[in-house]
mmCIF file of C-alpha atoms and ligand atoms in Angstrom:
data_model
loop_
_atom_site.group_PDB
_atom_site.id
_atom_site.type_symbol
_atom_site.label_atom_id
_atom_site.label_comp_id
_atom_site.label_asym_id
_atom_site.label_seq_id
_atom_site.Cartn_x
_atom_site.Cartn_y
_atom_site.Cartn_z
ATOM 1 C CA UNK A 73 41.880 7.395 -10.578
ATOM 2 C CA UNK A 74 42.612 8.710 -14.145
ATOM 3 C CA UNK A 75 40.471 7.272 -16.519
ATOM 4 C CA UNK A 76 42.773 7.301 -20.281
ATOM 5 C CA UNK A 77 41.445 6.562 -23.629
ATOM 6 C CA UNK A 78 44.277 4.862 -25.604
ATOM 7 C CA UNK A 79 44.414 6.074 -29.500
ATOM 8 C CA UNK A 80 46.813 3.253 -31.436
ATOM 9 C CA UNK A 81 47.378 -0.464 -29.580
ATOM 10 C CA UNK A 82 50.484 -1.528 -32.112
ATOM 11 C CA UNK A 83 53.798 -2.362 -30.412
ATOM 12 C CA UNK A 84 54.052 1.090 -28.307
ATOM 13 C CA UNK A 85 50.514 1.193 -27.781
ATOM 14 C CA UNK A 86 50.317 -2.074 -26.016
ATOM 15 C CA UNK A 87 53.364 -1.433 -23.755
ATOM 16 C CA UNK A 88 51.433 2.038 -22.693
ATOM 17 C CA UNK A 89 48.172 0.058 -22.050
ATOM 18 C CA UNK A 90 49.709 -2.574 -19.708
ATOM 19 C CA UNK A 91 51.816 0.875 -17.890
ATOM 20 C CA UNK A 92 48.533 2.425 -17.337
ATOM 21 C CA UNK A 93 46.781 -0.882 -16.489
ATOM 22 C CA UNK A 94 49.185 -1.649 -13.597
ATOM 23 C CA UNK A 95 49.614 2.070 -12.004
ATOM 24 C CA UNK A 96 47.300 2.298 -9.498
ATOM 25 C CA UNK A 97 46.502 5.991 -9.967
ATOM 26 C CA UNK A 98 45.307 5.023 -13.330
ATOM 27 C CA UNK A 99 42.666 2.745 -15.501
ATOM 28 C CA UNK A 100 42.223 2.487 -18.932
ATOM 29 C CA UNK A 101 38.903 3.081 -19.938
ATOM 30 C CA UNK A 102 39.165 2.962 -23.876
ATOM 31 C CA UNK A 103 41.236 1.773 -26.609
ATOM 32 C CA UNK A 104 41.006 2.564 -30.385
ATOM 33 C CA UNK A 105 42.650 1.480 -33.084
ATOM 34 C CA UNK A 106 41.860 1.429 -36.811
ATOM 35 C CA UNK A 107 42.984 -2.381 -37.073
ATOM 36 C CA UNK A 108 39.732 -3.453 -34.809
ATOM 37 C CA UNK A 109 41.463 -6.703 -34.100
ATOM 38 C CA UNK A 110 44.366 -5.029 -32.407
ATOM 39 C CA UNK A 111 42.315 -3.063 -30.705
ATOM 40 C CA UNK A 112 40.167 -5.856 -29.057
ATOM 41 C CA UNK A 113 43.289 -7.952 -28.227
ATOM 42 C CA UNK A 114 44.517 -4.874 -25.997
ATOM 43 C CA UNK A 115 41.562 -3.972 -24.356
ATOM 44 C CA UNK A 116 40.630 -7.326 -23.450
ATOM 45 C CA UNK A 117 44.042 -7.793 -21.705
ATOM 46 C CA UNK A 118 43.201 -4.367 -19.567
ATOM 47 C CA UNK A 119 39.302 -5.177 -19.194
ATOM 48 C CA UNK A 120 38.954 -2.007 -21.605
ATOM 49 C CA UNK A 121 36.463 -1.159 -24.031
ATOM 50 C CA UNK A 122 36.791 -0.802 -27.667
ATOM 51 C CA UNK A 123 35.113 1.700 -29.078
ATOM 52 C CA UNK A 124 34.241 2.335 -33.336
ATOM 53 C CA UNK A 125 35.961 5.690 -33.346
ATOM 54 C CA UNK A 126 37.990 7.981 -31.765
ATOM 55 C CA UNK A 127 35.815 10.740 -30.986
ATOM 56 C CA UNK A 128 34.030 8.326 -28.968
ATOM 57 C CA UNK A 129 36.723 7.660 -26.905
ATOM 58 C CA UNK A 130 38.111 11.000 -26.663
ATOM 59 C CA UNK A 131 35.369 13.188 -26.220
ATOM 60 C CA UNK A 132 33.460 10.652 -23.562
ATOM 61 C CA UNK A 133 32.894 12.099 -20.336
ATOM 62 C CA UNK A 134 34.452 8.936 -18.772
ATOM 63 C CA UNK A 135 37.939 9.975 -20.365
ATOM 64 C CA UNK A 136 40.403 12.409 -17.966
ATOM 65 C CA UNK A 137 42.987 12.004 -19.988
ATOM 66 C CA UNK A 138 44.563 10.779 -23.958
ATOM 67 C CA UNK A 139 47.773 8.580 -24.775
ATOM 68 C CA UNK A 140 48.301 8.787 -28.056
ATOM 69 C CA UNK A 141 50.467 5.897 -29.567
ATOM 70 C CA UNK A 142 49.030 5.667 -33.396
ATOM 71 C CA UNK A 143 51.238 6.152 -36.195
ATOM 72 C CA UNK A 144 53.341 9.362 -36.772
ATOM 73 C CA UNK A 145 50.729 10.536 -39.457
ATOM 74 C CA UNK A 146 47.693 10.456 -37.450
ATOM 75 C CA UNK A 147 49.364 12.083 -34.345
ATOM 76 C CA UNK A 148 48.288 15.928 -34.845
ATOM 77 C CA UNK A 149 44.744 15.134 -35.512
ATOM 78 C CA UNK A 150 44.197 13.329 -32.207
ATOM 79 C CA UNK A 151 45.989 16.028 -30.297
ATOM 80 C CA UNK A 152 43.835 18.708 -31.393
ATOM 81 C CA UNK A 153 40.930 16.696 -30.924
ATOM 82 C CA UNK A 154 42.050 15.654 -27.292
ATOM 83 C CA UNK A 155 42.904 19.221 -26.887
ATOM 84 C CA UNK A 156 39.386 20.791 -28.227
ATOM 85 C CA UNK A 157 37.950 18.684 -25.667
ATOM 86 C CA UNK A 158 39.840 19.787 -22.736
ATOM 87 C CA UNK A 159 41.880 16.735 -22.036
ATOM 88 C CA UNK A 160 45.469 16.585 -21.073
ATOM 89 C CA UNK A 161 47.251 14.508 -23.967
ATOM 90 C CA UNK A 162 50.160 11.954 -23.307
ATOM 91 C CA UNK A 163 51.515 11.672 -27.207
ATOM 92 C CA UNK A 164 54.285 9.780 -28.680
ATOM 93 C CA UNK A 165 56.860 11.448 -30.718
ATOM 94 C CA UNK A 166 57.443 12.649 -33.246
ATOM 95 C CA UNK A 167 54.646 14.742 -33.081
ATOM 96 C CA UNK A 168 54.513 14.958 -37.132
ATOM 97 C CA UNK A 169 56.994 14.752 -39.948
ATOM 98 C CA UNK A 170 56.141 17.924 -41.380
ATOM 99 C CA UNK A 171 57.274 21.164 -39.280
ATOM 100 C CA UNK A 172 54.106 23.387 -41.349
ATOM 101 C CA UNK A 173 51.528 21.057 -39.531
ATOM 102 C CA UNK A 174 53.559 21.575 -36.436
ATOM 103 C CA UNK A 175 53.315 24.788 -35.991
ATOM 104 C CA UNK A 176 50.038 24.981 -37.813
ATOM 105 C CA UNK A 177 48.361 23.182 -35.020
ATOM 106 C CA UNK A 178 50.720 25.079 -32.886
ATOM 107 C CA UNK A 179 48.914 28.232 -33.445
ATOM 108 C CA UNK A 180 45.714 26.418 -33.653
ATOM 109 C CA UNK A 181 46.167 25.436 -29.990
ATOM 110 C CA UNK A 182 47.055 28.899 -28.881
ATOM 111 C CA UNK A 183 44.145 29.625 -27.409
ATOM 112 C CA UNK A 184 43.480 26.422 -25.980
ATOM 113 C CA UNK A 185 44.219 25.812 -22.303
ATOM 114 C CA UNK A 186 45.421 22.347 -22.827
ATOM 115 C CA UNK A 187 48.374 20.332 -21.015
ATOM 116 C CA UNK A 188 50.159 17.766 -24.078
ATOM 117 C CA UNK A 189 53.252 16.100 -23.115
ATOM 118 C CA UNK A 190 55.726 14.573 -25.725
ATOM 119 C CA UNK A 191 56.661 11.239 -25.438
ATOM 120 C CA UNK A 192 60.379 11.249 -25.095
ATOM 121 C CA UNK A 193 61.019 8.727 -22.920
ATOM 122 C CA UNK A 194 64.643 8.645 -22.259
ATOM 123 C CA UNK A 195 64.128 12.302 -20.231
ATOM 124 C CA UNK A 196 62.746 9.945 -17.639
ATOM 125 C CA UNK A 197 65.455 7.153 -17.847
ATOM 126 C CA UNK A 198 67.136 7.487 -14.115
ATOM 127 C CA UNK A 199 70.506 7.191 -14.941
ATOM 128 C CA UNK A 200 70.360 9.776 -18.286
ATOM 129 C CA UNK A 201 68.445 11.871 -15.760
ATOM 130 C CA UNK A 202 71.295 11.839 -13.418
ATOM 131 C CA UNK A 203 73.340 13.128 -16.042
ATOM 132 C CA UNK A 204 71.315 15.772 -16.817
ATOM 133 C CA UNK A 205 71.339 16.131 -13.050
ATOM 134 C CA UNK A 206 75.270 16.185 -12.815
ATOM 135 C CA UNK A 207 75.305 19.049 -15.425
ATOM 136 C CA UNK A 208 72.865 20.857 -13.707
ATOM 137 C CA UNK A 209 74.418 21.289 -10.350
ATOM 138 C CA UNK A 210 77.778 21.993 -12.072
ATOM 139 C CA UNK A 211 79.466 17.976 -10.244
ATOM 140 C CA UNK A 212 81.798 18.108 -13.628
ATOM 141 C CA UNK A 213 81.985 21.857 -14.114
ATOM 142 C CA UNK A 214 81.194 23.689 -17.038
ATOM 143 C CA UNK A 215 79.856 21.480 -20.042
ATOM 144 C CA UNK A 216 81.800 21.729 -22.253
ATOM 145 C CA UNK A 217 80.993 17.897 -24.144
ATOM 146 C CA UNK A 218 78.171 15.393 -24.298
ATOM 147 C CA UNK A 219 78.474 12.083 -26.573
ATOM 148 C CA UNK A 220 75.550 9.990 -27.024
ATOM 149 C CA UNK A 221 75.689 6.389 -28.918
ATOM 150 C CA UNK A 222 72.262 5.175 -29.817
ATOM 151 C CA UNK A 223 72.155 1.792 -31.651
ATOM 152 C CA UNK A 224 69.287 -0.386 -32.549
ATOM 153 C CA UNK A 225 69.278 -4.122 -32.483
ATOM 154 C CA UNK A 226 68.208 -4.761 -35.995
ATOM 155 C CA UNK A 227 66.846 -2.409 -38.552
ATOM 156 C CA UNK A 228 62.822 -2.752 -38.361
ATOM 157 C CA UNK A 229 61.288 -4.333 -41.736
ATOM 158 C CA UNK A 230 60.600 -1.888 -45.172
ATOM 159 C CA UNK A 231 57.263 -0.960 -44.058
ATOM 160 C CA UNK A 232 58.113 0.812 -41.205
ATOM 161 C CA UNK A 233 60.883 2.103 -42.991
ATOM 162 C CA UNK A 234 58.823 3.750 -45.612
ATOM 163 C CA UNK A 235 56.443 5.215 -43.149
ATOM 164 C CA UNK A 236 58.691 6.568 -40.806
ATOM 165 C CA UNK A 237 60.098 9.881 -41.849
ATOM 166 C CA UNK A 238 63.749 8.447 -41.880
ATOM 167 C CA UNK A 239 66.205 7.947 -39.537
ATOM 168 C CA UNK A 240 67.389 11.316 -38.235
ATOM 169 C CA UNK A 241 63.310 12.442 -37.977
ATOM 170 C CA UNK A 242 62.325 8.829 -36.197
ATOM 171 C CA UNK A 243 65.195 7.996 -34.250
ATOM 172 C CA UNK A 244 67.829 10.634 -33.588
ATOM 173 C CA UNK A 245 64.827 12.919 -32.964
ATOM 174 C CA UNK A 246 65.327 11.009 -29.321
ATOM 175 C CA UNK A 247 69.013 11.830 -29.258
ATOM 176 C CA UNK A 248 68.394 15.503 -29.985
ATOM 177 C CA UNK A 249 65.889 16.150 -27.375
ATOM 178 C CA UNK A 250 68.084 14.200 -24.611
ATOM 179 C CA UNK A 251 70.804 16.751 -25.997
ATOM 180 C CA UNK A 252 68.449 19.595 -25.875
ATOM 181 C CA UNK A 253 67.886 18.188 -21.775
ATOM 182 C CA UNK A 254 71.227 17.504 -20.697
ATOM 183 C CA UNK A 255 72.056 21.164 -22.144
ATOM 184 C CA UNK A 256 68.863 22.959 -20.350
ATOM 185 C CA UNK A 257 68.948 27.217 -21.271
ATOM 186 C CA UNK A 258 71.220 26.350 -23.989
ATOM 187 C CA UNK A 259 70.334 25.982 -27.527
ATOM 188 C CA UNK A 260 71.622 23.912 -30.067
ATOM 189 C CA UNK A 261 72.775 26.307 -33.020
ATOM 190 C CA UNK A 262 74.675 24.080 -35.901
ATOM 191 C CA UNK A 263 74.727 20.555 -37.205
ATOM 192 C CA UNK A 264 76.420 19.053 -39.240
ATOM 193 C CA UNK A 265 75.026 15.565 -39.965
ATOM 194 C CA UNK A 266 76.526 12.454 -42.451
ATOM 195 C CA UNK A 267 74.259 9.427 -43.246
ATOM 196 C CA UNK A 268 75.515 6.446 -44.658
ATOM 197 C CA UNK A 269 73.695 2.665 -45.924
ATOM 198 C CA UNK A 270 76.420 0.574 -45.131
ATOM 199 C CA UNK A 271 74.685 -2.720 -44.694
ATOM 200 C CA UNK A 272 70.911 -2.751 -44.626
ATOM 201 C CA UNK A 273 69.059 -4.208 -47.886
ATOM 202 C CA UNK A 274 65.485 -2.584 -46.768
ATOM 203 C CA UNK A 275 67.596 0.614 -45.531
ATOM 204 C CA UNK A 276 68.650 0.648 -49.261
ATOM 205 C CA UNK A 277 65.107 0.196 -50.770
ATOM 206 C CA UNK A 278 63.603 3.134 -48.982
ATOM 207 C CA UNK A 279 66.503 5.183 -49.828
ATOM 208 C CA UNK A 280 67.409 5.515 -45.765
ATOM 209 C CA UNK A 281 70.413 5.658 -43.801
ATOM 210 C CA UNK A 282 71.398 2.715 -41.494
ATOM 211 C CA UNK A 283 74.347 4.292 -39.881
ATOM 212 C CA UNK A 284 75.098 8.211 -38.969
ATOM 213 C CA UNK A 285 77.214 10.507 -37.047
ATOM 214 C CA UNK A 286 76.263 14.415 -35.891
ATOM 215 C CA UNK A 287 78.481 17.087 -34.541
ATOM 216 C CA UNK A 288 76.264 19.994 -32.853
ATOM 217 C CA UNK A 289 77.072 22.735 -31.404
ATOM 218 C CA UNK A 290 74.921 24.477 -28.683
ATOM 219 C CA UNK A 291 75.446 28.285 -28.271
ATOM 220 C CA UNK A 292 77.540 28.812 -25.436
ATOM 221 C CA UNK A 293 80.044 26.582 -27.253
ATOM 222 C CA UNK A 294 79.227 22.686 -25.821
ATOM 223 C CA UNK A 295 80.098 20.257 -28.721
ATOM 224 C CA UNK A 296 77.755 17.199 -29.014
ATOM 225 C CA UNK A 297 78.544 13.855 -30.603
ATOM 226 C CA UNK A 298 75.687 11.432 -31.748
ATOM 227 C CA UNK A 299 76.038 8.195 -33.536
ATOM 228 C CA UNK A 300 73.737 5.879 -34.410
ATOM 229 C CA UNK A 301 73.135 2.538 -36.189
ATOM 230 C CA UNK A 302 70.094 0.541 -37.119
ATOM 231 C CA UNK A 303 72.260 -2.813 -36.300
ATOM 232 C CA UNK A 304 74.544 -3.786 -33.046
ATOM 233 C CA UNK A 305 74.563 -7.367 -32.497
ATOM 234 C CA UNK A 306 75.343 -7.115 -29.027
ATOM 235 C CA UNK A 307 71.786 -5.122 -28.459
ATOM 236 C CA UNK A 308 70.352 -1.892 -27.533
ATOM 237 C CA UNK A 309 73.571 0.165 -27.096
ATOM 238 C CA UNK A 310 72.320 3.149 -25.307
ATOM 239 C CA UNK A 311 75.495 5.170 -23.385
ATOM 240 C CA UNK A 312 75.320 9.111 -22.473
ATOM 241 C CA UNK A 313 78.693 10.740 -21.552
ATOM 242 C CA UNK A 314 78.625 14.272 -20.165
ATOM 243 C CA UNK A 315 81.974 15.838 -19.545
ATOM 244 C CA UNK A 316 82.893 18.974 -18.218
ATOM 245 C CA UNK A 317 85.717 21.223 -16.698
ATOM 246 C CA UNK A 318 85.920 18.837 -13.293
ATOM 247 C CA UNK A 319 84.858 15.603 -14.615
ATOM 248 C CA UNK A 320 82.992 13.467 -16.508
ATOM 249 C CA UNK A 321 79.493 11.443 -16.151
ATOM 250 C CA UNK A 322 78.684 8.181 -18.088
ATOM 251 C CA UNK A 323 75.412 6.654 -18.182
ATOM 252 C CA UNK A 324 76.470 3.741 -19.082
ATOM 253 C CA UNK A 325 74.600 0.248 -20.833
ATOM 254 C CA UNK A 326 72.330 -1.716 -18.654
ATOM 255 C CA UNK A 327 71.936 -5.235 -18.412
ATOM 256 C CA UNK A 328 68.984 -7.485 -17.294
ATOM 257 C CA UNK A 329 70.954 -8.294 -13.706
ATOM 258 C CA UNK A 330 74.193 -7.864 -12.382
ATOM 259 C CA UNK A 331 74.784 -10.950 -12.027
ATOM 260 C CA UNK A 332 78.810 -12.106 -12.612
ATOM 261 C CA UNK A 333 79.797 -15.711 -13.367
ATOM 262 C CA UNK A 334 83.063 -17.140 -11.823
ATOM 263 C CA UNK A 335 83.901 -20.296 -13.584
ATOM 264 C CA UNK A 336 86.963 -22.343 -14.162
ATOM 265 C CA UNK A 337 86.890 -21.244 -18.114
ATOM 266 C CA UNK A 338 86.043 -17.402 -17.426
ATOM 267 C CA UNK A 339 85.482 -14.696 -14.667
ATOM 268 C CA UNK A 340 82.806 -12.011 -14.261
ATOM 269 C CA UNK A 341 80.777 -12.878 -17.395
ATOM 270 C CA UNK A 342 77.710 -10.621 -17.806
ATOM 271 C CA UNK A 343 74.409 -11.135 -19.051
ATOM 272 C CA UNK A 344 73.773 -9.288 -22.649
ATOM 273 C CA UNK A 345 72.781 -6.094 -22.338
ATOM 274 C CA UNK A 346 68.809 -4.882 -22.528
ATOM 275 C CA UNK A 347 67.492 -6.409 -26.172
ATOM 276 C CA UNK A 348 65.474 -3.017 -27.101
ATOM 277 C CA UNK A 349 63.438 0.219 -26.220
ATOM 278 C CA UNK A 350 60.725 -1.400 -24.307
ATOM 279 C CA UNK A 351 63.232 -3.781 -22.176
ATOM 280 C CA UNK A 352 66.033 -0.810 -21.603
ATOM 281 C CA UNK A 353 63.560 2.011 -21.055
ATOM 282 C CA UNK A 354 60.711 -0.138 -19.398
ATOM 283 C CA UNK A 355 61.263 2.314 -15.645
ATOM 284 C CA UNK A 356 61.229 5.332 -18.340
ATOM 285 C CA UNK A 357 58.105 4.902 -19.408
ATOM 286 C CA UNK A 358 56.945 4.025 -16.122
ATOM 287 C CA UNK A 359 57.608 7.480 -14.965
ATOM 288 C CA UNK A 360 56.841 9.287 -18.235
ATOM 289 C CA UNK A 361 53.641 8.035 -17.144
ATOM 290 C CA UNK A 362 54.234 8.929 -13.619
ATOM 291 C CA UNK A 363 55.590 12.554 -14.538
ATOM 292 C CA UNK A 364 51.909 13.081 -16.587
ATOM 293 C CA UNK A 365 49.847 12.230 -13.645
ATOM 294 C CA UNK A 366 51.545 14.888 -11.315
ATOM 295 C CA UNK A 367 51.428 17.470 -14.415
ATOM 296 C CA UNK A 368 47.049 16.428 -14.686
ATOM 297 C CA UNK A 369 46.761 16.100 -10.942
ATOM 298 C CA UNK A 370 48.862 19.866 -10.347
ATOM 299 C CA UNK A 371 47.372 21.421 -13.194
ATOM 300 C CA UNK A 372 51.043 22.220 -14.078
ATOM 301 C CA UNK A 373 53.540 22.875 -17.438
ATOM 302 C CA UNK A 374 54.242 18.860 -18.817
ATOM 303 C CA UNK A 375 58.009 18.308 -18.653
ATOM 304 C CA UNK A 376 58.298 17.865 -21.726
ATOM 305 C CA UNK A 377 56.303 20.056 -24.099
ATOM 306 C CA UNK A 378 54.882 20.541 -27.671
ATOM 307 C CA UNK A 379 57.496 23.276 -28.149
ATOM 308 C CA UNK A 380 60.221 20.226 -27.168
ATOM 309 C CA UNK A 381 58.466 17.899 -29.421
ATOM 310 C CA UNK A 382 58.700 21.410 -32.323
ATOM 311 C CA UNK A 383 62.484 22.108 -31.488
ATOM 312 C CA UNK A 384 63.319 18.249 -32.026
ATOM 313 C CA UNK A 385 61.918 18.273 -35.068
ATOM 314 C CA UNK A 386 63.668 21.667 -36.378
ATOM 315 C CA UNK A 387 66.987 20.062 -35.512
ATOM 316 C CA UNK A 388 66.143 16.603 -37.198
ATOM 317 C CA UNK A 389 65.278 18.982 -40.130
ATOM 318 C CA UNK A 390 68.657 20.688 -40.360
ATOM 319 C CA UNK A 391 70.033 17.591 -39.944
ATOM 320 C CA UNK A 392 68.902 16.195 -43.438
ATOM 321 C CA UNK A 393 69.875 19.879 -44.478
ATOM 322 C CA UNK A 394 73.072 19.673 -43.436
ATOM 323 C CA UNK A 395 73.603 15.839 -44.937
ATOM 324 C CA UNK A 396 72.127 17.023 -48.605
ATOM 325 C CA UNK A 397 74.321 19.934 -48.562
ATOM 326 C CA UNK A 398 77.222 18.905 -47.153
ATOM 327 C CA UNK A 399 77.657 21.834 -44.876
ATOM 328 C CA UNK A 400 77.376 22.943 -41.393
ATOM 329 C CA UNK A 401 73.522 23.972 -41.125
ATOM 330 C CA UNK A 402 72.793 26.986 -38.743
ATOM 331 C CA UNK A 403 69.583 26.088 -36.556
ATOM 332 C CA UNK A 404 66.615 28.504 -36.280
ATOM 333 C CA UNK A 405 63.744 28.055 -34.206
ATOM 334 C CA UNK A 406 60.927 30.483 -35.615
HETATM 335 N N1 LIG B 778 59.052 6.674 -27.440
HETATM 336 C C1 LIG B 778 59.515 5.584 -27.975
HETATM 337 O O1 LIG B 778 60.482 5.005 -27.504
HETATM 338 C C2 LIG B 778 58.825 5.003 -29.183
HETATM 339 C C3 LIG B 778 59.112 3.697 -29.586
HETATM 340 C C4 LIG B 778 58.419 3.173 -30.668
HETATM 341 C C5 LIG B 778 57.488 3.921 -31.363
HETATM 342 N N2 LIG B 778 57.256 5.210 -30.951
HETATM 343 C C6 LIG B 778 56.252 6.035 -31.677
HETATM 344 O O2 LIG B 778 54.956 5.495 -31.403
HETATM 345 C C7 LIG B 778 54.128 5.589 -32.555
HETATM 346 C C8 LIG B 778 53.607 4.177 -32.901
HETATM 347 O O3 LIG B 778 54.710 3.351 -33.187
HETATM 348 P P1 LIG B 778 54.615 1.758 -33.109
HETATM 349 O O4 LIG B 778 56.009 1.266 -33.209
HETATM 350 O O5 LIG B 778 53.768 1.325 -31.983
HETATM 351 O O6 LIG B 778 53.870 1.473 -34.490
HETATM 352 P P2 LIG B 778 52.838 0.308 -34.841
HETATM 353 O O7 LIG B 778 52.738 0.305 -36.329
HETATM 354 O O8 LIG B 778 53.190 -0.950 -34.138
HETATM 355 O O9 LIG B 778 51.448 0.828 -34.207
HETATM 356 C C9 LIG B 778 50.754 1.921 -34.721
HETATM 357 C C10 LIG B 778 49.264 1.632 -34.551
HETATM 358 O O10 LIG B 778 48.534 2.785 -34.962
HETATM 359 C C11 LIG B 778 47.372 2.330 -35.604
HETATM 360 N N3 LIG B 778 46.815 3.406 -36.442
HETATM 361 C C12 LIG B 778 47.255 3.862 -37.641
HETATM 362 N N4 LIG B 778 46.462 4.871 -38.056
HETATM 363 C C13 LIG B 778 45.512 5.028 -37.117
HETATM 364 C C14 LIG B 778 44.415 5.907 -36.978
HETATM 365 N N5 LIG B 778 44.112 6.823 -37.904
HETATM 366 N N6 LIG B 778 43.656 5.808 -35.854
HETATM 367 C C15 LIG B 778 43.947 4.890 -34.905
HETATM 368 N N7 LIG B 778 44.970 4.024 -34.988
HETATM 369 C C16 LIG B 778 45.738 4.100 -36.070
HETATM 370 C C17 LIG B 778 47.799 1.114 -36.408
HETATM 371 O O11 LIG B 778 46.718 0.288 -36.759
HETATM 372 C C18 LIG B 778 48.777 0.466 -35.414
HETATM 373 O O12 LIG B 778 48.130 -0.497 -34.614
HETATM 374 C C19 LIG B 778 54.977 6.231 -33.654
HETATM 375 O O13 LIG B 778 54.697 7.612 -33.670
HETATM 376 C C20 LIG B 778 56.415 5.997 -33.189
HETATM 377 O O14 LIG B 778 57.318 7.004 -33.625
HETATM 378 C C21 LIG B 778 57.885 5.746 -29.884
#
């Protein structure tokens, strides 16, 4: 049984606490969380304890293992805590806003044996994963597209909007690092990126974008598409296509059931599709969680590591480079 310390119990945080609460392979042992009373309403749900601070949690031999869920901000500290202790860290992206502290604590972890796996959930999603999957065994070919559309329900309020590094850094981050996947050995090289605030009063106020469109380009050639929008009234509009030389893939929207309705009035009406992240990507996060226990249990490489978390990051930041300038951005990793 893994025994995890949970470090943040907001919305994410309490999703990952009732994941680990009903694996079997794993228990959650303690849950911190600067608001107390968040804290105490999460644990009590998973019979957890709450502890004053997270050092506490972390360090205690009780703990096998760290999720990390708190906000953006704190997420660096707790790794390299979790990571001076010896314990394998489960942490939520982005791993920071700020690429120096990235690959400060990058080098600060050098020569620390320690096993930290980025939350990007969607790797895990089955039927993006069978995309990546298509690509990889060459069903369509060679690559030579991949179009992702990634639209929110509703834009979140202007609190998280001032705290969360902006749209291409909080969200497309996601749809970079599924590129980065579906593409495997090869890079992405150039962006060009165009942000627009096209309805969103809160958007406005924090001087964000609630709609945007990317063209990359990876450097054998591949040309990605990514658009995304903080508002789709229909739901979470989450669609992959990869298309190649013999073919084409689509992992296509998802709906609660597949139920169809035959009526007199209509035919084959379907349900809405998924409302958000934790309803659409529930069996992704499942498995994220799933994926970390084989990487503890093995001792092996996390599928998806700090330097994915890093790269993400770089291309989120040549994204706003690109949008500022109005050019096509050239990517470097270093
Ligand atoms: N992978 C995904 O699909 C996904 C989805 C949503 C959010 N996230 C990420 O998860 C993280 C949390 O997002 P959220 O939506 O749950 O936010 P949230 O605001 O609901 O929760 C964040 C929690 O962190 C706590 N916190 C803040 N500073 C802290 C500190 N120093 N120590 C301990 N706790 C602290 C807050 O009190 C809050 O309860 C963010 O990094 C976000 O980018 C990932």
């Amino acid at each position: 049984m893994l025994k995890f310390a949970l470090i943040g119990a907001g919305r994410i945080g309490k999703m990952h606490s009732e994941i680990i609460t009903s694996n079997p392979e794993t228990e959650l042992k303690f849950v911190y969380d600067l608001n107390r009373e968040i804290a105490i309403n999460v644990a009590s749900i998973s019979k957890a304890e709450v502890v004053n601070n997270p050092e506490e949690a972390i360090n205690s031999n009780t703990t096998d293992a760290v999720l990390i869920a708190s906000a953006t901000p704190t997420h660096i500290e707790f790794i390299k805590m979790a990571a001076n202790a010896g314990k394998p860290v489960l942490c939520e992206k982005p791993i920071d806003l700020d690429i120096i502290k990235v690959n400060k604590c990058r080098e600060e972890l050098k020569g620390i044996k320690s096993q930290i796996q980025i939350g990007f959930n969607r790797r895990f999603d089955l039927s993006h994963s069978k995309a990546q999957q298509a690509r990889l065994k060459k069903e369509i070919g060679e690559l030579e597209m991949i179009i992702i559309t990634s639209r929110d329900p509703a834009a979140p309020g202007l609190d998280y909007l001032k705290a969360c590094g902006g749209f291409f850094r909080d969200t497309t981050i996601h749809d970079f690092d599924l590129s980065r996947f579906i593409l495997g050995e090869d890079p992405i090289v150039e962006v060009s990126a165009f942000g627009e605030n096209l309805f969103d009063a809160n958007v406005k106020t924090a001087k964000d974008f609630d709609t945007a469109m990317f063209i990359l380009k990876s450097k054998s050639g591949v040309l990605i598409h990514i658009n995304n929008s903080r508002r789709a009234v229909y739901g979470y509009d989450q669609r992959v296509e990869v298309f190649g030389s013999k073919g084409m893939v689509i992992s296509n929207n998802q709906t609660p059931n597949s139920t169809e309705r035959y009526t007199s009035s209509s035919t084959s009406s379907k349900d809405p599709i998924h409302f958000f992240f934790i309803e659409r990507y529930q069996q992704a996060y499942k498995d994220q969680l799933n994926s970390f226990i084989e990487t503890v249990k093995t001792n092996s490489r996390p599928k998806v590591t700090f330097e994915d978390g890093r790269k993400a990051l770089i291309i989120a930041n040549a994204a706003y480079e690109s949008y500022k300038n109005k050019r096509t951005v050239e990517i470097k990793y270093d």
